[in-house]
Amino acid sequence: METMKQIDAGIPQIQKKKKEITEMRSKSTFDKAVLLGLAFFLFVFSACRGGSEVKSDSGAAPEDSPAAASAAAPKEVPLDKKYDRIVFQKFEYDPQIEVDYPGAVAECEKSALEAVIAKKTFASASGEAAGAKHAGALLVKAKVTNLRIVSTGARMWGGAFAGSSEMSLQMRLIDAASGAVVREKELSTNNNPWAASWTGGSSDRTLPTDLGRMVAEYLGSIQPQGDKIAKSVTVADEKKIAETDAPKKIEAVEEKAKPVQVPPETAPAASQAAKTFVVIKPANVRSEPKTKSKILTTLKKGTKVEYLGKSGNWLNIKLSTGVTGWVSNSLVKEQK
């Protein structure tokens, strides 16, 4: 009987101990679940920070997004000439791209044009119209060279293992007046597959729009600002002169450069050497009496120059700095 009493007295203690052990196990399981949850959250957060990786041709650093690309990438070299108008030609692509991803190329082109208009870097921006003339404009000719967009279904079932979406294009910028290619550029972008999985594939679907905005960012970065570059201001006027050769790409040369002297057709007499001419329109001073020759400097309206001689429709002049060159006679007049 005494033994039974001792057993009955010990049962509550055993039950209490068993309860404490159960509670400790539950707490341990909960702690493990919390730690696993935190680890998963940190992993997903790191993946989402991947963003979009952007690639370009040699000499250009990667850009992360259309909105913040310029912060990390080296500054692009501006074009030699500032353009008021920019015209987008229809983007080219392999027909299979349109079969696999209908409307993606058109969306990229639309995004680029809308972003350029919104940035107001150019006074006028438009798509190319059939039969329209684009003299003085910068033409954008682009070709989509690669496109892969992970479908919503593939992203849903495969997640990050479905891979990343990517798109790239080659762009040529053409001076409409001369037909010369003034710049070539390759732009591409791809997304982080883990981030795409976390957002349900939204970064897959917006890839064409993102690349279009990148195009606009690049075009804005190479457009000269203000009046820092005053080149080709009189190409249109010089075209009025009877020249058979079309003007080529113009490069500015400092006044300190030594010009190549071309003997004038008629040597000036002593009285002619004393003649002074005044520039009536901004004028390019060239090394030779033809529009395709090198530009030595550009003269402002009202600048006075000394007359040295003449060759056809060109005048050989001397500046106050001592530099000599040739200028169209339609851009100056003799000072009485």
Short mmCIF file of C-alpha atoms in Angstrom, two decimals:
data_model
loop_
_atom_site.label_atom_id
_atom_site.label_comp_id
_atom_site.label_asym_id
_atom_site.label_seq_id
_atom_site.Cartn_x
_atom_site.Cartn_y
_atom_site.Cartn_z
CA MET A 1 0.00 0.00 0.00
CA GLU A 2 2.81 2.39 0.86
CA THR A 3 4.39 1.78 -2.52
CA MET A 4 1.16 2.55 -4.34
CA LYS A 5 0.84 5.81 -2.43
CA GLN A 6 4.37 6.81 -3.48
CA ILE A 7 3.60 6.01 -7.12
CA ASP A 8 0.37 8.05 -7.04
CA ALA A 9 2.24 10.97 -5.48
CA GLY A 10 4.93 10.89 -8.19
CA ILE A 11 2.52 10.90 -11.17
CA PRO A 12 1.79 14.69 -11.07
CA GLN A 13 5.52 15.41 -11.06
CA ILE A 14 6.07 13.13 -14.04
CA GLN A 15 3.20 14.77 -15.92
CA LYS A 16 4.57 18.22 -15.11
CA LYS A 17 8.02 17.26 -16.33
CA LYS A 18 6.53 15.80 -19.51
CA LYS A 19 4.62 19.05 -20.13
CA GLU A 20 7.79 21.11 -19.67
CA ILE A 21 9.67 18.92 -22.17
CA THR A 22 6.82 19.29 -24.70
CA GLU A 23 6.80 23.06 -24.30
CA MET A 24 10.58 23.24 -24.76
CA ARG A 25 10.31 21.20 -27.97
CA SER A 26 7.54 23.46 -29.30
CA LYS A 27 9.56 26.57 -28.58
CA SER A 28 12.61 25.09 -30.30
CA THR A 29 10.52 24.27 -33.40
CA PHE A 30 9.09 27.80 -33.45
CA ASP A 31 12.57 29.33 -33.14
CA LYS A 32 13.80 27.22 -36.04
CA ALA A 33 10.82 28.31 -38.17
CA VAL A 34 11.49 31.97 -37.38
CA LEU A 35 15.16 31.61 -38.34
CA LEU A 36 14.26 29.87 -41.60
CA GLY A 37 11.74 32.61 -42.37
CA LEU A 38 14.31 35.35 -41.78
CA ALA A 39 16.86 33.55 -43.93
CA PHE A 40 14.33 33.22 -46.75
CA PHE A 41 13.40 36.91 -46.48
CA LEU A 42 17.06 37.99 -46.66
CA PHE A 43 17.62 35.76 -49.67
CA VAL A 44 14.63 37.16 -51.55
CA PHE A 45 15.60 40.73 -50.65
CA SER A 46 19.10 40.19 -52.02
CA ALA A 47 17.68 38.70 -55.21
CA CYS A 48 15.29 41.61 -55.72
CA ARG A 49 18.16 44.04 -55.47
CA GLY A 50 19.64 42.53 -58.63
CA GLY A 51 17.68 44.88 -60.88
CA SER A 52 18.34 44.99 -64.61
CA GLU A 53 21.83 44.54 -65.93
CA VAL A 54 22.63 46.73 -68.91
CA LYS A 55 25.38 46.17 -71.43
CA SER A 56 26.72 48.37 -74.19
CA ASP A 57 29.60 48.46 -76.61
CA SER A 58 33.25 48.79 -75.61
CA GLY A 59 34.18 51.96 -73.77
CA ALA A 60 30.80 52.28 -72.04
CA ALA A 61 30.15 51.08 -68.50
CA PRO A 62 27.01 49.07 -67.57
CA GLU A 63 23.84 50.96 -66.80
CA ASP A 64 21.34 49.68 -64.27
CA SER A 65 18.11 51.31 -65.42
CA PRO A 66 16.88 54.13 -67.67
CA ALA A 67 16.30 56.33 -64.62
CA ALA A 68 19.70 55.98 -62.91
CA ALA A 69 22.10 54.87 -65.63
CA SER A 70 24.11 58.08 -65.92
CA ALA A 71 25.14 58.09 -62.24
CA ALA A 72 27.59 55.16 -62.56
CA ALA A 73 28.45 55.12 -66.26
CA PRO A 74 31.16 57.34 -67.75
CA LYS A 75 29.92 60.43 -69.52
CA GLU A 76 29.18 59.89 -73.21
CA VAL A 77 31.04 62.01 -75.75
CA PRO A 78 28.61 64.56 -77.31
CA LEU A 79 28.04 64.65 -81.04
CA ASP A 80 30.00 67.18 -83.08
CA LYS A 81 26.78 68.92 -84.03
CA LYS A 82 23.62 69.85 -82.16
CA TYR A 83 20.39 68.69 -83.79
CA ASP A 84 17.03 70.37 -83.27
CA ARG A 85 15.12 67.52 -84.93
CA ILE A 86 15.33 63.78 -84.42
CA VAL A 87 13.45 61.26 -86.54
CA PHE A 88 13.01 57.56 -85.68
CA GLN A 89 12.97 55.14 -88.56
CA LYS A 90 11.04 51.90 -88.10
CA PHE A 91 13.06 49.50 -85.98
CA GLU A 92 14.33 46.51 -87.95
CA TYR A 93 14.15 42.92 -86.68
CA ASP A 94 14.18 39.29 -87.72
CA PRO A 95 10.64 38.23 -88.74
CA GLN A 96 10.84 35.33 -86.28
CA ILE A 97 11.09 37.81 -83.39
CA GLU A 98 7.66 39.21 -84.28
CA VAL A 99 6.28 35.66 -84.51
CA ASP A 100 7.61 34.73 -81.07
CA TYR A 101 6.95 38.06 -79.35
CA PRO A 102 4.24 40.01 -81.23
CA GLY A 103 4.37 43.77 -80.71
CA ALA A 104 7.52 43.75 -78.54
CA VAL A 105 9.69 45.63 -81.07
CA ALA A 106 6.92 48.16 -81.74
CA GLU A 107 6.61 48.73 -77.98
CA CYS A 108 10.35 49.35 -77.71
CA GLU A 109 10.24 51.89 -80.56
CA LYS A 110 7.19 53.63 -79.09
CA SER A 111 8.81 53.79 -75.64
CA ALA A 112 11.99 55.34 -77.08
CA LEU A 113 10.11 58.04 -79.01
CA GLU A 114 7.82 58.92 -76.09
CA ALA A 115 10.79 59.14 -73.70
CA VAL A 116 12.71 61.44 -76.08
CA ILE A 117 9.67 63.70 -76.40
CA ALA A 118 9.23 63.76 -72.62
CA LYS A 119 12.89 64.68 -72.01
CA LYS A 120 12.64 67.65 -74.45
CA THR A 121 16.30 67.23 -75.41
CA PHE A 122 15.34 67.90 -79.03
CA ALA A 123 13.01 70.66 -80.22
CA SER A 124 11.19 68.15 -82.42
CA ALA A 125 10.96 64.35 -82.27
CA SER A 126 8.84 62.12 -84.50
CA GLY A 127 8.62 58.84 -86.36
CA GLU A 128 9.55 58.74 -90.03
CA ALA A 129 6.71 59.57 -92.43
CA ALA A 130 6.69 58.23 -95.97
CA GLY A 131 7.95 60.79 -98.47
CA ALA A 132 8.85 63.37 -95.83
CA LYS A 133 12.11 65.31 -96.06
CA HIS A 134 14.38 65.37 -93.04
CA ALA A 135 17.13 67.83 -93.99
CA GLY A 136 19.01 68.94 -90.90
CA ALA A 137 17.58 66.15 -88.73
CA LEU A 138 19.28 63.31 -86.86
CA LEU A 139 17.97 59.96 -88.09
CA VAL A 140 17.79 57.00 -85.70
CA LYS A 141 18.16 53.64 -87.43
CA ALA A 142 17.96 50.67 -85.03
CA LYS A 143 17.85 46.91 -85.40
CA VAL A 144 16.79 44.50 -82.65
CA THR A 145 19.42 41.76 -82.67
CA ASN A 146 18.27 39.61 -79.76
CA LEU A 147 15.05 39.16 -77.80
CA ARG A 148 13.99 36.60 -75.21
CA ILE A 149 11.05 37.16 -72.90
CA VAL A 150 10.15 34.47 -70.38
CA SER A 151 6.41 33.81 -70.55
CA THR A 152 4.14 34.21 -67.54
CA GLY A 153 3.44 30.48 -67.47
CA ALA A 154 7.11 29.54 -67.61
CA ARG A 155 7.89 32.01 -64.84
CA MET A 156 5.02 30.71 -62.72
CA TRP A 157 6.03 27.06 -62.96
CA GLY A 158 9.78 27.39 -63.39
CA GLY A 159 10.45 30.50 -61.33
CA ALA A 160 14.05 31.63 -61.48
CA PHE A 161 15.00 28.40 -63.24
CA ALA A 162 13.20 29.64 -66.36
CA GLY A 163 16.17 31.97 -66.86
CA SER A 164 16.36 35.72 -67.48
CA SER A 165 14.70 37.80 -70.17
CA GLU A 166 17.03 39.82 -72.41
CA MET A 167 16.89 42.25 -75.32
CA SER A 168 19.53 44.05 -77.36
CA LEU A 169 19.71 46.34 -80.37
CA GLN A 170 22.26 48.03 -82.62
CA MET A 171 21.70 51.71 -83.32
CA ARG A 172 23.12 53.95 -86.03
CA LEU A 173 22.68 57.73 -85.95
CA ILE A 174 22.73 59.38 -89.36
CA ASP A 175 23.04 63.04 -90.38
CA ALA A 176 20.12 63.46 -92.78
CA ALA A 177 21.78 66.34 -94.63
CA SER A 178 24.94 64.48 -95.58
CA GLY A 179 23.95 60.84 -95.09
CA ALA A 180 27.02 60.31 -92.88
CA VAL A 181 26.85 57.93 -89.89
CA VAL A 182 27.77 60.13 -86.92
CA ARG A 183 27.56 57.50 -84.17
CA GLU A 184 27.01 53.76 -83.68
CA LYS A 185 25.92 52.19 -80.41
CA GLU A 186 24.84 48.81 -79.07
CA LEU A 187 22.49 48.69 -76.09
CA SER A 188 21.18 45.65 -74.23
CA THR A 189 19.42 44.80 -71.01
CA ASN A 190 18.41 41.70 -69.04
CA ASN A 191 16.64 41.11 -65.76
CA ASN A 192 17.36 39.17 -62.59
CA PRO A 193 15.44 35.84 -62.74
CA TRP A 194 15.00 35.69 -58.96
CA ALA A 195 13.57 39.19 -58.84
CA ALA A 196 11.34 38.40 -61.82
CA SER A 197 9.99 35.34 -60.00
CA TRP A 198 9.29 37.35 -56.87
CA THR A 199 7.37 40.02 -58.84
CA GLY A 200 5.37 37.51 -60.89
CA GLY A 201 7.27 38.20 -64.12
CA SER A 202 6.54 41.94 -64.33
CA SER A 203 10.16 42.74 -65.22
CA ASP A 204 9.92 40.22 -68.07
CA ARG A 205 6.97 41.99 -69.63
CA THR A 206 8.41 45.52 -69.31
CA LEU A 207 11.76 44.67 -70.93
CA PRO A 208 10.96 46.31 -74.35
CA THR A 209 9.75 49.48 -72.61
CA ASP A 210 12.88 49.58 -70.45
CA LEU A 211 15.19 49.27 -73.46
CA GLY A 212 13.29 52.03 -75.26
CA ARG A 213 13.88 54.35 -72.31
CA MET A 214 17.56 53.42 -72.37
CA VAL A 215 17.70 54.52 -76.02
CA ALA A 216 16.22 57.89 -75.04
CA GLU A 217 18.70 58.27 -72.17
CA TYR A 218 21.62 57.62 -74.51
CA LEU A 219 20.36 60.06 -77.14
CA GLY A 220 19.94 62.73 -74.47
CA SER A 221 23.48 62.13 -73.18
CA ILE A 222 25.13 62.75 -76.57
CA GLN A 223 23.10 65.81 -77.63
CA PRO A 224 25.33 68.90 -77.20
CA GLN A 225 23.90 71.35 -74.68
CA GLY A 226 23.61 75.13 -75.07
CA ASP A 227 25.82 76.90 -77.60
CA LYS A 228 29.04 75.10 -76.71
CA ILE A 229 29.39 73.77 -80.25
CA ALA A 230 28.90 76.16 -83.15
CA LYS A 231 29.63 74.01 -86.17
CA SER A 232 28.11 73.70 -89.61
CA VAL A 233 26.07 76.85 -89.10
CA THR A 234 26.46 77.79 -92.72
CA VAL A 235 26.42 74.48 -94.52
CA ALA A 236 23.00 75.29 -95.95
CA ASP A 237 24.27 78.65 -97.21
CA GLU A 238 27.39 77.11 -98.68
CA LYS A 239 25.32 74.59 -100.60
CA LYS A 240 24.06 77.48 -102.69
CA ILE A 241 27.54 77.69 -104.15
CA ALA A 242 28.09 75.65 -107.31
CA GLU A 243 29.99 72.74 -105.79
CA THR A 244 29.71 69.21 -107.08
CA ASP A 245 31.01 67.49 -103.96
CA ALA A 246 28.59 67.03 -101.06
CA PRO A 247 29.92 68.26 -97.70
CA LYS A 248 31.19 65.56 -95.41
CA LYS A 249 31.25 65.30 -91.64
CA ILE A 250 32.58 68.53 -90.15
CA GLU A 251 35.20 68.67 -87.43
CA ALA A 252 36.13 71.85 -85.60
CA VAL A 253 39.74 73.03 -85.51
CA GLU A 254 41.11 75.68 -83.20
CA GLU A 255 42.23 78.96 -84.75
CA LYS A 256 45.78 78.11 -83.71
CA ALA A 257 45.90 75.35 -86.35
CA LYS A 258 48.08 76.17 -89.34
CA PRO A 259 45.93 76.25 -92.49
CA VAL A 260 47.03 74.80 -95.78
CA GLN A 261 47.40 77.73 -98.12
CA VAL A 262 45.88 77.45 -101.58
CA PRO A 263 47.12 79.96 -104.15
CA PRO A 264 44.23 82.28 -105.04
CA GLU A 265 42.93 82.33 -108.57
CA THR A 266 43.65 86.04 -108.78
CA ALA A 267 46.37 87.66 -106.72
CA PRO A 268 45.15 90.84 -105.05
CA ALA A 269 46.51 94.17 -106.17
CA ALA A 270 47.95 96.60 -103.64
CA SER A 271 44.63 98.43 -103.43
CA GLN A 272 42.70 95.17 -103.00
CA ALA A 273 44.88 94.06 -100.08
CA ALA A 274 43.58 96.97 -98.07
CA LYS A 275 39.94 96.00 -98.57
CA THR A 276 37.96 95.08 -95.49
CA PHE A 277 34.92 92.78 -95.54
CA VAL A 278 32.24 92.31 -92.89
CA VAL A 279 30.57 88.96 -92.10
CA ILE A 280 26.80 89.28 -92.69
CA LYS A 281 25.91 85.74 -91.57
CA PRO A 282 27.72 83.26 -89.34
CA ALA A 283 30.40 81.83 -91.63
CA ASN A 284 32.78 78.88 -91.66
CA VAL A 285 36.39 79.70 -92.52
CA ARG A 286 37.81 76.75 -94.46
CA SER A 287 41.35 75.67 -95.32
CA GLU A 288 40.55 75.43 -99.05
CA PRO A 289 37.95 77.02 -101.35
CA LYS A 290 35.47 74.12 -101.25
CA THR A 291 32.78 72.95 -98.85
CA LYS A 292 34.37 69.58 -98.13
CA SER A 293 37.60 71.13 -96.83
CA LYS A 294 38.47 71.43 -93.15
CA ILE A 295 36.83 74.16 -91.06
CA LEU A 296 39.40 76.35 -89.32
CA THR A 297 36.98 78.44 -87.29
CA THR A 298 33.49 79.96 -87.37
CA LEU A 299 32.97 83.73 -87.55
CA LYS A 300 30.09 85.60 -85.96
CA LYS A 301 28.00 88.15 -87.76
CA GLY A 302 29.71 91.54 -87.79
CA THR A 303 33.29 90.19 -87.71
CA LYS A 304 35.69 92.20 -89.88
CA VAL A 305 38.23 90.41 -92.06
CA GLU A 306 40.95 91.48 -94.48
CA TYR A 307 40.57 90.60 -98.15
CA LEU A 308 43.51 88.73 -99.71
CA GLY A 309 42.21 87.30 -102.95
CA LYS A 310 39.49 85.37 -104.75
CA SER A 311 38.91 81.92 -106.27
CA GLY A 312 35.53 81.39 -107.92
CA ASN A 313 32.84 82.06 -105.34
CA TRP A 314 35.33 82.00 -102.47
CA LEU A 315 37.28 84.82 -100.89
CA ASN A 316 40.71 84.39 -99.34
CA ILE A 317 40.68 86.34 -96.07
CA LYS A 318 42.85 87.09 -93.08
CA LEU A 319 41.57 87.33 -89.50
CA SER A 320 42.77 89.71 -86.82
CA THR A 321 44.50 86.71 -85.20
CA GLY A 322 46.62 86.23 -88.31
CA VAL A 323 44.83 83.08 -89.46
CA THR A 324 44.07 82.98 -93.18
CA GLY A 325 41.44 80.88 -94.93
CA TRP A 326 38.54 80.84 -97.34
CA VAL A 327 34.93 81.95 -96.94
CA SER A 328 31.94 81.98 -99.27
CA ASN A 329 31.45 85.40 -100.83
CA SER A 330 27.70 85.14 -100.14
CA LEU A 331 28.35 85.38 -96.40
CA VAL A 332 30.42 88.60 -96.41
CA LYS A 333 30.20 92.03 -97.95
CA GLU A 334 32.75 94.73 -98.56
CA GLN A 335 32.89 97.51 -95.99
CA LYS A 336 32.58 100.87 -97.71
#
